[in-house]
XYZ file of C-alpha atoms in Angstrom:
120
model
C 0.000 0.000 0.000
C 1.256 3.454 -0.860
C -0.014 6.412 1.100
C 0.281 10.058 0.181
C -0.728 12.782 2.605
C -1.373 16.381 1.675
C -2.894 19.522 3.094
C -0.239 20.598 5.538
C 1.063 24.114 5.744
C 1.560 27.175 7.894
C -1.428 28.418 9.859
C -1.915 30.910 12.663
C -3.031 29.791 16.113
C -6.775 29.264 16.123
C -6.799 28.435 12.439
C -7.813 25.274 10.629
C -6.290 22.805 8.223
C -7.653 19.743 6.505
C -5.245 16.920 5.862
C -6.022 14.275 3.299
C -4.397 10.947 2.571
C -4.984 8.765 -0.458
C -4.132 5.098 -0.528
C -3.312 2.860 -3.442
C -4.868 -0.520 -4.083
C -8.261 -2.113 -3.739
C -8.253 -3.120 -0.071
C -8.600 0.314 1.505
C -12.016 -0.453 2.987
C -10.419 -3.273 5.004
C -7.773 -1.101 6.653
C -7.707 0.558 10.016
C -6.584 4.103 9.229
C -4.813 6.411 11.631
C -3.133 9.762 11.743
C 0.081 10.008 13.742
C 2.280 12.997 14.308
C 5.848 13.653 15.323
C 7.133 16.958 16.552
C 10.844 17.809 16.588
C 12.535 16.147 19.522
C 9.398 14.290 20.560
C 8.098 10.786 20.288
C 5.667 9.883 17.549
C 2.094 9.910 18.851
C -1.297 8.774 17.687
C -3.758 11.527 16.821
C -6.890 9.698 15.683
C -7.949 6.311 14.402
C -10.870 5.027 12.334
C -11.702 1.368 11.800
C -13.178 -0.283 8.710
C -16.482 -0.209 10.590
C -16.101 3.546 11.106
C -15.457 3.325 14.838
C -13.383 6.358 15.806
C -10.943 7.104 18.594
C -9.134 10.317 19.399
C -6.271 11.091 21.680
C -7.188 13.562 24.415
C -5.432 16.507 22.799
C -7.350 15.964 19.550
C -10.820 15.295 20.916
C -13.152 18.204 20.249
C -10.792 19.941 17.843
C -9.938 17.298 15.241
C -12.231 15.116 13.144
C -11.137 12.014 11.283
C -13.174 10.654 8.404
C -12.802 8.191 5.582
C -14.244 7.754 2.113
C -13.871 4.177 0.989
C -15.088 4.976 -2.515
C -12.167 7.376 -2.948
C -9.566 5.502 -0.869
C -9.069 8.552 1.288
C -8.865 9.414 4.949
C -9.027 12.994 6.147
C -8.197 14.877 9.305
C -9.994 18.159 9.859
C -8.084 20.193 12.417
C -9.671 23.229 14.019
C -8.513 25.652 16.694
C -4.908 24.746 16.014
C -2.296 25.482 18.634
C 1.467 25.943 18.354
C 1.920 22.593 20.079
C 0.159 20.928 17.140
C 3.194 21.705 15.014
C 4.499 18.389 13.700
C 4.825 16.140 10.695
C 1.542 14.289 10.281
C 1.518 10.798 8.821
C -1.353 8.634 7.726
C -1.029 4.964 8.547
C -2.860 1.929 7.241
C -3.105 -1.301 9.196
C -4.630 -4.562 8.101
C -5.787 -7.160 10.598
C -6.931 -10.743 10.234
C -10.417 -11.714 11.464
C -8.667 -12.969 14.612
C -7.158 -9.556 15.221
C -3.601 -10.349 14.147
C -1.898 -7.480 12.372
C -1.003 -8.479 8.844
C 0.631 -5.260 7.760
C 1.326 -1.655 8.673
C 2.003 1.006 6.090
C 3.196 4.575 6.580
C 3.051 7.531 4.266
C 5.836 10.150 4.069
C 3.909 12.753 6.060
C 2.931 16.372 5.663
C 4.278 19.272 7.722
C 1.880 21.296 9.847
C 3.242 24.475 11.385
C 1.139 26.580 13.727
C 2.727 29.948 14.333
C 1.899 33.608 14.365
């Protein structure tokens, strides 16, 4: 699976950005999709996750400000980010995971990421 994220950029505090990620192949609807981020000097962290059944989970810092969504017809996953803060500055990656019916991970795929910078 190849993943390509886009939509990053420079935004002022309080602003919004919408990240989008498109995946190759025909199995997108079977993947768990996530957005991760990594800020300079910090560990990579999960932002939000959406399952093939459209169950959604957010990390505490994202809940209420970020919205993850997917469009299986277009092989895309999006992350709408509102009320951005300087601490949201990071490279954002979309990640695809495939699991067996028994819950065993079969594969994990990372895209190259898109830079989000929140600064006045």
